[in-house]
PDB file of N, CA and C in Angstrom:
ATOM      1  N   MET A   1      84.408  95.145  91.209  1.00 95.00           N
ATOM      2  CA  MET A   1      85.788  95.224  91.620  1.00 95.00           C
ATOM      3  C   MET A   1      86.454  93.877  91.335  1.00 95.00           C
ATOM      4  N   HIS A   2      87.784  93.928  91.153  1.00 97.00           N
ATOM      5  CA  HIS A   2      88.568  92.724  90.914  1.00 97.00           C
ATOM      6  C   HIS A   2      89.751  92.746  91.868  1.00 97.00           C
ATOM      7  N   LYS A   3      90.021  91.606  92.484  1.00 98.00           N
ATOM      8  CA  LYS A   3      91.067  91.531  93.505  1.00 98.00           C
ATOM      9  C   LYS A   3      92.211  90.636  93.045  1.00 98.00           C
ATOM     10  N   LEU A   4      93.438  91.080  93.367  1.00 98.00           N
ATOM     11  CA  LEU A   4      94.644  90.279  93.210  1.00 98.00           C
ATOM     12  C   LEU A   4      95.061  89.854  94.609  1.00 98.00           C
ATOM     13  N   LEU A   5      95.325  88.571  94.790  1.00 98.00           N
ATOM     14  CA  LEU A   5      95.741  88.035  96.081  1.00 98.00           C
ATOM     15  C   LEU A   5      97.053  87.285  95.876  1.00 98.00           C
ATOM     16  N   VAL A   6      98.068  87.629  96.687  1.00 97.00           N
ATOM     17  CA  VAL A   6      99.369  86.975  96.605  1.00 97.00           C
ATOM     18  C   VAL A   6      99.677  86.373  97.975  1.00 97.00           C
ATOM     19  N   LEU A   7      99.950  85.082  98.008  1.00 96.00           N
ATOM     20  CA  LEU A   7     100.260  84.364  99.244  1.00 96.00           C
ATOM     21  C   LEU A   7     101.709  83.908  99.205  1.00 96.00           C
ATOM     22  N   TYR A   8     102.448  84.260 100.257  1.00 96.00           N
ATOM     23  CA  TYR A   8     103.870  83.925 100.329  1.00 96.00           C
ATOM     24  C   TYR A   8     104.106  82.828 101.360  1.00 96.00           C
ATOM     25  N   PRO A   9     104.879  81.796 100.995  1.00 94.00           N
ATOM     26  CA  PRO A   9     105.219  80.759 101.975  1.00 94.00           C
ATOM     27  C   PRO A   9     106.219  81.288 103.002  1.00 94.00           C
ATOM     28  N   GLU A  10     106.416  80.517 104.040  1.00 92.00           N
ATOM     29  CA  GLU A  10     107.367  80.873 105.090  1.00 92.00           C
ATOM     30  C   GLU A  10     108.746  81.120 104.480  1.00 92.00           C
ATOM     31  N   PRO A  11     109.326  82.306 104.702  1.00 94.00           N
ATOM     32  CA  PRO A  11     110.654  82.588 104.150  1.00 94.00           C
ATOM     33  C   PRO A  11     111.757  81.956 105.006  1.00 94.00           C
ATOM     34  N   ALA A  12     112.924  81.816 104.425  1.00 93.00           N
ATOM     35  CA  ALA A  12     114.074  81.295 105.165  1.00 93.00           C
ATOM     36  C   ALA A  12     114.480  82.258 106.272  1.00 93.00           C
ATOM     37  N   ASP A  13     114.335  83.566 106.012  1.00 95.00           N
ATOM     38  CA  ASP A  13     114.724  84.596 106.976  1.00 95.00           C
ATOM     39  C   ASP A  13     113.603  85.641 107.034  1.00 95.00           C
ATOM     40  N   ARG A  14     112.783  85.567 108.061  1.00 94.00           N
ATOM     41  CA  ARG A  14     111.638  86.484 108.179  1.00 94.00           C
ATOM     42  C   ARG A  14     112.054  87.942 108.174  1.00 94.00           C
ATOM     43  N   SER A  15     113.081  88.268 108.911  1.00 96.00           N
ATOM     44  CA  SER A  15     113.523  89.654 109.021  1.00 96.00           C
ATOM     45  C   SER A  15     113.959  90.208 107.664  1.00 96.00           C
ATOM     46  N   ALA A  16     114.746  89.447 106.930  1.00 97.00           N
ATOM     47  CA  ALA A  16     115.201  89.889 105.608  1.00 97.00           C
ATOM     48  C   ALA A  16     114.021  90.023 104.653  1.00 97.00           C
ATOM     49  N   PHE A  17     113.093  89.073 104.700  1.00 97.00           N
ATOM     50  CA  PHE A  17     111.895  89.130 103.847  1.00 97.00           C
ATOM     51  C   PHE A  17     111.113  90.407 104.131  1.00 97.00           C
ATOM     52  N   GLU A  18     110.809  90.656 105.389  1.00 97.00           N
ATOM     53  CA  GLU A  18     110.001  91.820 105.755  1.00 97.00           C
ATOM     54  C   GLU A  18     110.691  93.128 105.387  1.00 97.00           C
ATOM     55  N   ASP A  19     111.991  93.212 105.632  1.00 98.00           N
ATOM     56  CA  ASP A  19     112.723  94.435 105.308  1.00 98.00           C
ATOM     57  C   ASP A  19     112.677  94.714 103.814  1.00 98.00           C
ATOM     58  N   TYR A  20     112.988  93.721 103.007  1.00 98.00           N
ATOM     59  CA  TYR A  20     112.984  93.909 101.560  1.00 98.00           C
ATOM     60  C   TYR A  20     111.577  94.212 101.065  1.00 98.00           C
ATOM     61  N   TYR A  21     110.610  93.458 101.541  1.00 98.00           N
ATOM     62  CA  TYR A  21     109.228  93.600 101.077  1.00 98.00           C
ATOM     63  C   TYR A  21     108.696  95.005 101.341  1.00 98.00           C
ATOM     64  N   VAL A  22     108.884  95.483 102.560  1.00 98.00           N
ATOM     65  CA  VAL A  22     108.364  96.804 102.941  1.00 98.00           C
ATOM     66  C   VAL A  22     109.138  97.942 102.286  1.00 98.00           C
ATOM     67  N   ASN A  23     110.446  97.821 102.234  1.00 98.00           N
ATOM     68  CA  ASN A  23     111.271  98.938 101.787  1.00 98.00           C
ATOM     69  C   ASN A  23     111.588  98.963 100.296  1.00 98.00           C
ATOM     70  N   LYS A  24     111.438  97.821  99.621  1.00 98.00           N
ATOM     71  CA  LYS A  24     111.771  97.790  98.193  1.00 98.00           C
ATOM     72  C   LYS A  24     110.616  97.331  97.312  1.00 98.00           C
ATOM     73  N   HIS A  25     109.941  96.236  97.718  1.00 98.00           N
ATOM     74  CA  HIS A  25     108.899  95.696  96.847  1.00 98.00           C
ATOM     75  C   HIS A  25     107.603  96.511  96.891  1.00 98.00           C
ATOM     76  N   LEU A  26     107.120  96.809  98.081  1.00 98.00           N
ATOM     77  CA  LEU A  26     105.856  97.561  98.162  1.00 98.00           C
ATOM     78  C   LEU A  26     105.922  98.923  97.478  1.00 98.00           C
ATOM     79  N   PRO A  27     107.041  99.661  97.550  1.00 98.00           N
ATOM     80  CA  PRO A  27     107.098 100.913  96.794  1.00 98.00           C
ATOM     81  C   PRO A  27     106.935 100.716  95.284  1.00 98.00           C
ATOM     82  N   LEU A  28     107.331  99.545  94.772  1.00 97.00           N
ATOM     83  CA  LEU A  28     107.082  99.247  93.354  1.00 97.00           C
ATOM     84  C   LEU A  28     105.601  98.943  93.125  1.00 97.00           C
ATOM     85  N   ALA A  29     105.026  98.150  94.020  1.00 97.00           N
ATOM     86  CA  ALA A  29     103.634  97.709  93.861  1.00 97.00           C
ATOM     87  C   ALA A  29     102.643  98.869  93.891  1.00 97.00           C
ATOM     88  N   VAL A  30     102.881  99.849  94.728  1.00 97.00           N
ATOM     89  CA  VAL A  30     101.914 100.955  94.831  1.00 97.00           C
ATOM     90  C   VAL A  30     101.915 101.834  93.585  1.00 97.00           C
ATOM     91  N   LYS A  31     102.854 101.621  92.672  1.00 97.00           N
ATOM     92  CA  LYS A  31     102.905 102.375  91.418  1.00 97.00           C
ATOM     93  C   LYS A  31     102.111 101.707  90.298  1.00 97.00           C
ATOM     94  N   LEU A  32     101.493 100.556  90.575  1.00 98.00           N
ATOM     95  CA  LEU A  32     100.723  99.863  89.541  1.00 98.00           C
ATOM     96  C   LEU A  32      99.607 100.759  89.029  1.00 98.00           C
ATOM     97  N   PRO A  33      99.529 100.976  87.731  1.00 98.00           N
ATOM     98  CA  PRO A  33      98.460 101.818  87.201  1.00 98.00           C
ATOM     99  C   PRO A  33      97.088 101.189  87.464  1.00 98.00           C
ATOM    100  N   GLY A  34      96.140 102.000  87.848  1.00 98.00           N
ATOM    101  CA  GLY A  34      94.779 101.530  88.085  1.00 98.00           C
ATOM    102  C   GLY A  34      94.551 100.916  89.453  1.00 98.00           C
ATOM    103  N   LEU A  35      95.578 100.867  90.286  1.00 98.00           N
ATOM    104  CA  LEU A  35      95.440 100.305  91.631  1.00 98.00           C
ATOM    105  C   LEU A  35      94.520 101.198  92.462  1.00 98.00           C
ATOM    106  N   LYS A  36      93.462 100.617  93.007  1.00 98.00           N
ATOM    107  CA  LYS A  36      92.496 101.374  93.807  1.00 98.00           C
ATOM    108  C   LYS A  36      92.809 101.321  95.294  1.00 98.00           C
ATOM    109  N   ALA A  37      93.280 100.187  95.769  1.00 98.00           N
ATOM    110  CA  ALA A  37      93.625 100.024  97.177  1.00 98.00           C
ATOM    111  C   ALA A  37      94.513  98.791  97.285  1.00 98.00           C
ATOM    112  N   SER A  38      95.312  98.763  98.343  1.00 98.00           N
ATOM    113  CA  SER A  38      96.144  97.585  98.585  1.00 98.00           C
ATOM    114  C   SER A  38      96.402  97.460 100.075  1.00 98.00           C
ATOM    115  N   ARG A  39      96.752  96.242 100.483  1.00 98.00           N
ATOM    116  CA  ARG A  39      97.057  95.971 101.884  1.00 98.00           C
ATOM    117  C   ARG A  39      97.904  94.714 101.946  1.00 98.00           C
ATOM    118  N   TYR A  40      98.614  94.572 103.053  1.00 97.00           N
ATOM    119  CA  TYR A  40      99.438  93.380 103.237  1.00 97.00           C
ATOM    120  C   TYR A  40      99.476  93.020 104.707  1.00 97.00           C
ATOM    121  N   SER A  41      99.934  91.791 104.978  1.00 96.00           N
ATOM    122  CA  SER A  41     100.081  91.355 106.354  1.00 96.00           C
ATOM    123  C   SER A  41     101.148  90.274 106.434  1.00 96.00           C
ATOM    124  N   PHE A  42     101.899  90.315 107.515  1.00 95.00           N
ATOM    125  CA  PHE A  42     102.830  89.242 107.835  1.00 95.00           C
ATOM    126  C   PHE A  42     102.218  88.341 108.904  1.00 95.00           C
ATOM    127  N   GLY A  43     100.935  88.527 109.180  1.00 84.00           N
ATOM    128  CA  GLY A  43     100.279  87.798 110.256  1.00 84.00           C
ATOM    129  C   GLY A  43      99.389  86.668 109.811  1.00 84.00           C
ATOM    130  N   VAL A  44      99.696  86.043 108.686  1.00 88.00           N
ATOM    131  CA  VAL A  44      98.865  84.935 108.222  1.00 88.00           C
ATOM    132  C   VAL A  44      98.986  83.797 109.229  1.00 88.00           C
ATOM    133  N   ALA A  45      97.857  83.326 109.678  1.00 78.00           N
ATOM    134  CA  ALA A  45      97.861  82.275 110.699  1.00 78.00           C
ATOM    135  C   ALA A  45      96.766  81.272 110.390  1.00 78.00           C
ATOM    136  N   GLY A  46      96.770  80.223 111.135  1.00 75.00           N
ATOM    137  CA  GLY A  46      95.755  79.198 110.982  1.00 75.00           C
ATOM    138  C   GLY A  46      96.389  77.840 111.144  1.00 75.00           C
ATOM    139  N   ALA A  47      95.604  76.914 111.503  1.00 73.00           N
ATOM    140  CA  ALA A  47      96.104  75.555 111.743  1.00 73.00           C
ATOM    141  C   ALA A  47      96.749  75.016 110.477  1.00 73.00           C
ATOM    142  N   GLY A  48      98.039  74.861 110.526  1.00 81.00           N
ATOM    143  CA  GLY A  48      98.759  74.272 109.408  1.00 81.00           C
ATOM    144  C   GLY A  48      98.900  75.156 108.190  1.00 81.00           C
ATOM    145  N   SER A  49      98.658  76.448 108.309  1.00 86.00           N
ATOM    146  CA  SER A  49      98.769  77.340 107.153  1.00 86.00           C
ATOM    147  C   SER A  49     100.187  77.310 106.601  1.00 86.00           C
ATOM    148  N   PRO A  50     100.327  77.111 105.301  1.00 91.00           N
ATOM    149  CA  PRO A  50     101.667  77.122 104.704  1.00 91.00           C
ATOM    150  C   PRO A  50     102.140  78.536 104.344  1.00 91.00           C
ATOM    151  N   TYR A  51     101.314  79.543 104.661  1.00 94.00           N
ATOM    152  CA  TYR A  51     101.625  80.905 104.240  1.00 94.00           C
ATOM    153  C   TYR A  51     102.062  81.781 105.400  1.00 94.00           C
ATOM    154  N   TYR A  52     102.991  82.664 105.079  1.00 94.00           N
ATOM    155  CA  TYR A  52     103.533  83.605 106.060  1.00 94.00           C
ATOM    156  C   TYR A  52     102.990  85.019 105.849  1.00 94.00           C
ATOM    157  N   ALA A  53     102.844  85.409 104.583  1.00 96.00           N
ATOM    158  CA  ALA A  53     102.446  86.782 104.267  1.00 96.00           C
ATOM    159  C   ALA A  53     101.406  86.774 103.156  1.00 96.00           C
ATOM    160  N   VAL A  54     100.646  87.872 103.116  1.00 97.00           N
ATOM    161  CA  VAL A  54      99.622  88.026 102.093  1.00 97.00           C
ATOM    162  C   VAL A  54      99.617  89.471 101.600  1.00 97.00           C
ATOM    163  N   PHE A  55      99.311  89.639 100.317  1.00 98.00           N
ATOM    164  CA  PHE A  55      99.140  90.956  99.709  1.00 98.00           C
ATOM    165  C   PHE A  55      97.837  90.946  98.947  1.00 98.00           C
ATOM    166  N   GLU A  56      97.058  92.010  99.084  1.00 98.00           N
ATOM    167  CA  GLU A  56      95.807  92.165  98.352  1.00 98.00           C
ATOM    168  C   GLU A  56      95.849  93.481  97.591  1.00 98.00           C
ATOM    169  N   ALA A  57      95.358  93.466  96.364  1.00 98.00           N
ATOM    170  CA  ALA A  57      95.264  94.684  95.566  1.00 98.00           C
ATOM    171  C   ALA A  57      93.902  94.713  94.887  1.00 98.00           C
ATOM    172  N   ASP A  58      93.292  95.882  94.876  1.00 98.00           N
ATOM    173  CA  ASP A  58      91.972  96.058  94.281  1.00 98.00           C
ATOM    174  C   ASP A  58      92.067  96.876  92.994  1.00 98.00           C
ATOM    175  N   PHE A  59      91.351  96.406  91.974  1.00 98.00           N
ATOM    176  CA  PHE A  59      91.256  97.088  90.687  1.00 98.00           C
ATOM    177  C   PHE A  59      89.783  97.168  90.310  1.00 98.00           C
ATOM    178  N   ASP A  60      89.445  98.077  89.426  1.00 97.00           N
ATOM    179  CA  ASP A  60      88.050  98.203  89.005  1.00 97.00           C
ATOM    180  C   ASP A  60      87.571  96.989  88.218  1.00 97.00           C
ATOM    181  N   SER A  61      88.470  96.359  87.460  1.00 97.00           N
ATOM    182  CA  SER A  61      88.063  95.247  86.600  1.00 97.00           C
ATOM    183  C   SER A  61      89.245  94.315  86.348  1.00 97.00           C
ATOM    184  N   HIS A  62      88.933  93.149  85.810  1.00 97.00           N
ATOM    185  CA  HIS A  62      89.979  92.204  85.407  1.00 97.00           C
ATOM    186  C   HIS A  62      90.860  92.837  84.341  1.00 97.00           C
ATOM    187  N   GLU A  63      90.242  93.571  83.433  1.00 98.00           N
ATOM    188  CA  GLU A  63      90.997  94.226  82.373  1.00 98.00           C
ATOM    189  C   GLU A  63      92.007  95.233  82.939  1.00 98.00           C
ATOM    190  N   ASP A  64      91.606  95.958  83.985  1.00 98.00           N
ATOM    191  CA  ASP A  64      92.525  96.907  84.627  1.00 98.00           C
ATOM    192  C   ASP A  64      93.687  96.182  85.302  1.00 98.00           C
ATOM    193  N   LEU A  65      93.413  95.029  85.912  1.00 98.00           N
ATOM    194  CA  LEU A  65      94.473  94.235  86.525  1.00 98.00           C
ATOM    195  C   LEU A  65      95.451  93.743  85.461  1.00 98.00           C
ATOM    196  N   VAL A  66      94.942  93.208  84.371  1.00 98.00           N
ATOM    197  CA  VAL A  66      95.799  92.714  83.291  1.00 98.00           C
ATOM    198  C   VAL A  66      96.648  93.853  82.731  1.00 98.00           C
ATOM    199  N   ALA A  67      96.038  95.014  82.529  1.00 98.00           N
ATOM    200  CA  ALA A  67      96.786  96.170  82.015  1.00 98.00           C
ATOM    201  C   ALA A  67      97.873  96.596  82.996  1.00 98.00           C
ATOM    202  N   ALA A  68      97.563  96.580  84.288  1.00 98.00           N
ATOM    203  CA  ALA A  68      98.540  96.968  85.303  1.00 98.00           C
ATOM    204  C   ALA A  68      99.726  96.014  85.308  1.00 98.00           C
ATOM    205  N   MET A  69      99.455  94.713  85.258  1.00 97.00           N
ATOM    206  CA  MET A  69     100.533  93.742  85.324  1.00 97.00           C
ATOM    207  C   MET A  69     101.327  93.666  84.021  1.00 97.00           C
ATOM    208  N   SER A  70     100.742  94.130  82.927  1.00 98.00           N
ATOM    209  CA  SER A  70     101.435  94.161  81.634  1.00 98.00           C
ATOM    210  C   SER A  70     102.251  95.436  81.451  1.00 98.00           C
ATOM    211  N   SER A  71     102.012  96.414  82.295  1.00 98.00           N
ATOM    212  CA  SER A  71     102.705  97.700  82.198  1.00 98.00           C
ATOM    213  C   SER A  71     104.163  97.559  82.634  1.00 98.00           C
ATOM    214  N   PRO A  72     104.997  98.547  82.347  1.00 98.00           N
ATOM    215  CA  PRO A  72     106.374  98.515  82.855  1.00 98.00           C
ATOM    216  C   PRO A  72     106.426  98.392  84.379  1.00 98.00           C
ATOM    217  N   GLU A  73     105.514  99.046  85.070  1.00 98.00           N
ATOM    218  CA  GLU A  73     105.471  98.946  86.532  1.00 98.00           C
ATOM    219  C   GLU A  73     105.131  97.526  86.974  1.00 98.00           C
ATOM    220  N   GLY A  74     104.175  96.910  86.305  1.00 97.00           N
ATOM    221  CA  GLY A  74     103.791  95.540  86.631  1.00 97.00           C
ATOM    222  C   GLY A  74     104.906  94.549  86.332  1.00 97.00           C
ATOM    223  N   GLN A  75     105.608  94.763  85.233  1.00 98.00           N
ATOM    224  CA  GLN A  75     106.734  93.902  84.905  1.00 98.00           C
ATOM    225  C   GLN A  75     107.843  94.037  85.937  1.00 98.00           C
ATOM    226  N   ALA A  76     108.057  95.257  86.443  1.00 98.00           N
ATOM    227  CA  ALA A  76     109.071  95.472  87.489  1.00 98.00           C
ATOM    228  C   ALA A  76     108.674  94.757  88.776  1.00 98.00           C
ATOM    229  N   VAL A  77     107.384  94.808  89.128  1.00 97.00           N
ATOM    230  CA  VAL A  77     106.898  94.119  90.325  1.00 97.00           C
ATOM    231  C   VAL A  77     107.132  92.615  90.193  1.00 97.00           C
ATOM    232  N   ALA A  78     106.739  92.043  89.068  1.00 96.00           N
ATOM    233  CA  ALA A  78     106.903  90.596  88.866  1.00 96.00           C
ATOM    234  C   ALA A  78     108.378  90.191  88.868  1.00 96.00           C
ATOM    235  N   ALA A  79     109.220  90.984  88.233  1.00 97.00           N
ATOM    236  CA  ALA A  79     110.647  90.670  88.154  1.00 97.00           C
ATOM    237  C   ALA A  79     111.327  90.761  89.515  1.00 97.00           C
ATOM    238  N   ASP A  80     110.753  91.525  90.440  1.00 97.00           N
ATOM    239  CA  ASP A  80     111.357  91.725  91.758  1.00 97.00           C
ATOM    240  C   ASP A  80     111.106  90.563  92.723  1.00 97.00           C
ATOM    241  N   VAL A  81     110.081  89.775  92.492  1.00 96.00           N
ATOM    242  CA  VAL A  81     109.695  88.723  93.441  1.00 96.00           C
ATOM    243  C   VAL A  81     110.847  87.788  93.814  1.00 96.00           C
ATOM    244  N   PRO A  82     111.645  87.289  92.867  1.00 96.00           N
ATOM    245  CA  PRO A  82     112.738  86.390  93.262  1.00 96.00           C
ATOM    246  C   PRO A  82     113.777  87.033  94.191  1.00 96.00           C
ATOM    247  N   ASN A  83     113.806  88.353  94.255  1.00 96.00           N
ATOM    248  CA  ASN A  83     114.768  89.035  95.121  1.00 96.00           C
ATOM    249  C   ASN A  83     114.470  88.858  96.609  1.00 96.00           C
ATOM    250  N   TYR A  84     113.223  88.586  96.952  1.00 96.00           N
ATOM    251  CA  TYR A  84     112.870  88.420  98.365  1.00 96.00           C
ATOM    252  C   TYR A  84     112.109  87.123  98.628  1.00 96.00           C
ATOM    253  N   ALA A  85     111.580  86.493  97.582  1.00 96.00           N
ATOM    254  CA  ALA A  85     110.821  85.242  97.738  1.00 96.00           C
ATOM    255  C   ALA A  85     111.273  84.251  96.668  1.00 96.00           C
ATOM    256  N   PRO A  86     112.491  83.729  96.794  1.00 95.00           N
ATOM    257  CA  PRO A  86     112.999  82.820  95.759  1.00 95.00           C
ATOM    258  C   PRO A  86     112.168  81.552  95.587  1.00 95.00           C
ATOM    259  N   GLN A  87     111.384  81.203  96.596  1.00 93.00           N
ATOM    260  CA  GLN A  87     110.518  80.031  96.499  1.00 93.00           C
ATOM    261  C   GLN A  87     109.225  80.348  95.757  1.00 93.00           C
ATOM    262  N   GLY A  88     109.018  81.631  95.402  1.00 94.00           N
ATOM    263  CA  GLY A  88     107.834  82.033  94.656  1.00 94.00           C
ATOM    264  C   GLY A  88     106.658  82.362  95.553  1.00 94.00           C
ATOM    265  N   ALA A  89     105.521  82.505  94.944  1.00 95.00           N
ATOM    266  CA  ALA A  89     104.296  82.868  95.647  1.00 95.00           C
ATOM    267  C   ALA A  89     103.111  82.304  94.887  1.00 95.00           C
ATOM    268  N   VAL A  90     101.997  82.189  95.576  1.00 96.00           N
ATOM    269  CA  VAL A  90     100.739  81.794  94.947  1.00 96.00           C
ATOM    270  C   VAL A  90     100.002  83.075  94.595  1.00 96.00           C
ATOM    271  N   VAL A  91      99.637  83.224  93.326  1.00 96.00           N
ATOM    272  CA  VAL A  91      98.957  84.433  92.861  1.00 96.00           C
ATOM    273  C   VAL A  91      97.613  84.034  92.281  1.00 96.00           C
ATOM    274  N   VAL A  92      96.548  84.633  92.801  1.00 97.00           N
ATOM    275  CA  VAL A  92      95.204  84.401  92.274  1.00 97.00           C
ATOM    276  C   VAL A  92      94.509  85.743  92.103  1.00 97.00           C
ATOM    277  N   ASP A  93      93.578  85.774  91.176  1.00 97.00           N
ATOM    278  CA  ASP A  93      92.744  86.968  91.048  1.00 97.00           C
ATOM    279  C   ASP A  93      91.316  86.530  90.803  1.00 97.00           C
ATOM    280  N   TYR A  94      90.391  87.391  91.217  1.00 98.00           N
ATOM    281  CA  TYR A  94      88.987  87.025  91.139  1.00 98.00           C
ATOM    282  C   TYR A  94      88.106  88.267  91.251  1.00 98.00           C
ATOM    283  N   PRO A  95      86.897  88.189  90.693  1.00 97.00           N
ATOM    284  CA  PRO A  95      85.958  89.293  90.856  1.00 97.00           C
ATOM    285  C   PRO A  95      85.390  89.280  92.267  1.00 97.00           C
ATOM    286  N   VAL A  96      85.087  90.444  92.771  1.00 95.00           N
ATOM    287  CA  VAL A  96      84.520  90.575  94.102  1.00 95.00           C
ATOM    288  C   VAL A  96      83.085  91.086  93.959  1.00 95.00           C
ATOM    289  N   GLU A  97      82.170  90.369  94.571  1.00 90.00           N
ATOM    290  CA  GLU A  97      80.751  90.732  94.517  1.00 90.00           C
ATOM    291  C   GLU A  97      80.323  91.266  95.872  1.00 90.00           C
ATOM    292  N   PRO A  98      79.479  92.290  95.889  1.00 86.00           N
ATOM    293  CA  PRO A  98      78.996  92.814  97.173  1.00 86.00           C
ATOM    294  C   PRO A  98      78.008  91.829  97.820  1.00 86.00           C
ATOM    295  N   LEU A  99      77.955  91.861  99.128  1.00 88.00           N
ATOM    296  CA  LEU A  99      76.968  91.073  99.856  1.00 88.00           C
ATOM    297  C   LEU A  99      75.598  91.691  99.667  1.00 88.00           C
ATOM    298  N   LEU A 100      74.593  90.856  99.596  1.00 83.00           N
ATOM    299  CA  LEU A 100      73.228  91.352  99.493  1.00 83.00           C
ATOM    300  C   LEU A 100      72.625  91.423 100.885  1.00 83.00           C
ATOM    301  N   GLY A 101      71.782  92.375 101.068  1.00 68.00           N
ATOM    302  CA  GLY A 101      71.088  92.420 102.336  1.00 68.00           C
ATOM    303  C   GLY A 101      71.458  93.532 103.151  1.00 68.00           C
TER     304      GLY A 101
END
């Protein structure tokens, strides 16, 4: 499995961020081709954490993630980010290995 992780910094207006994210951005994200599962939270916490929200998406492979983000749906998702997070986001992806034992 391959995971996409998006970390959002504290927004200027939490209410506006959450409303747009839930009602406009997430409906675009769930249309990503090859998406196996996704989840999000506005509850990012921790001592000194610079992040307010997180999004996780699971794909079968890195190639599937690249294809999804290169698709028209993926381009729409990327183009939408400045509409609710003008400060941007931290985006990382990585392979996920099962625990042994």
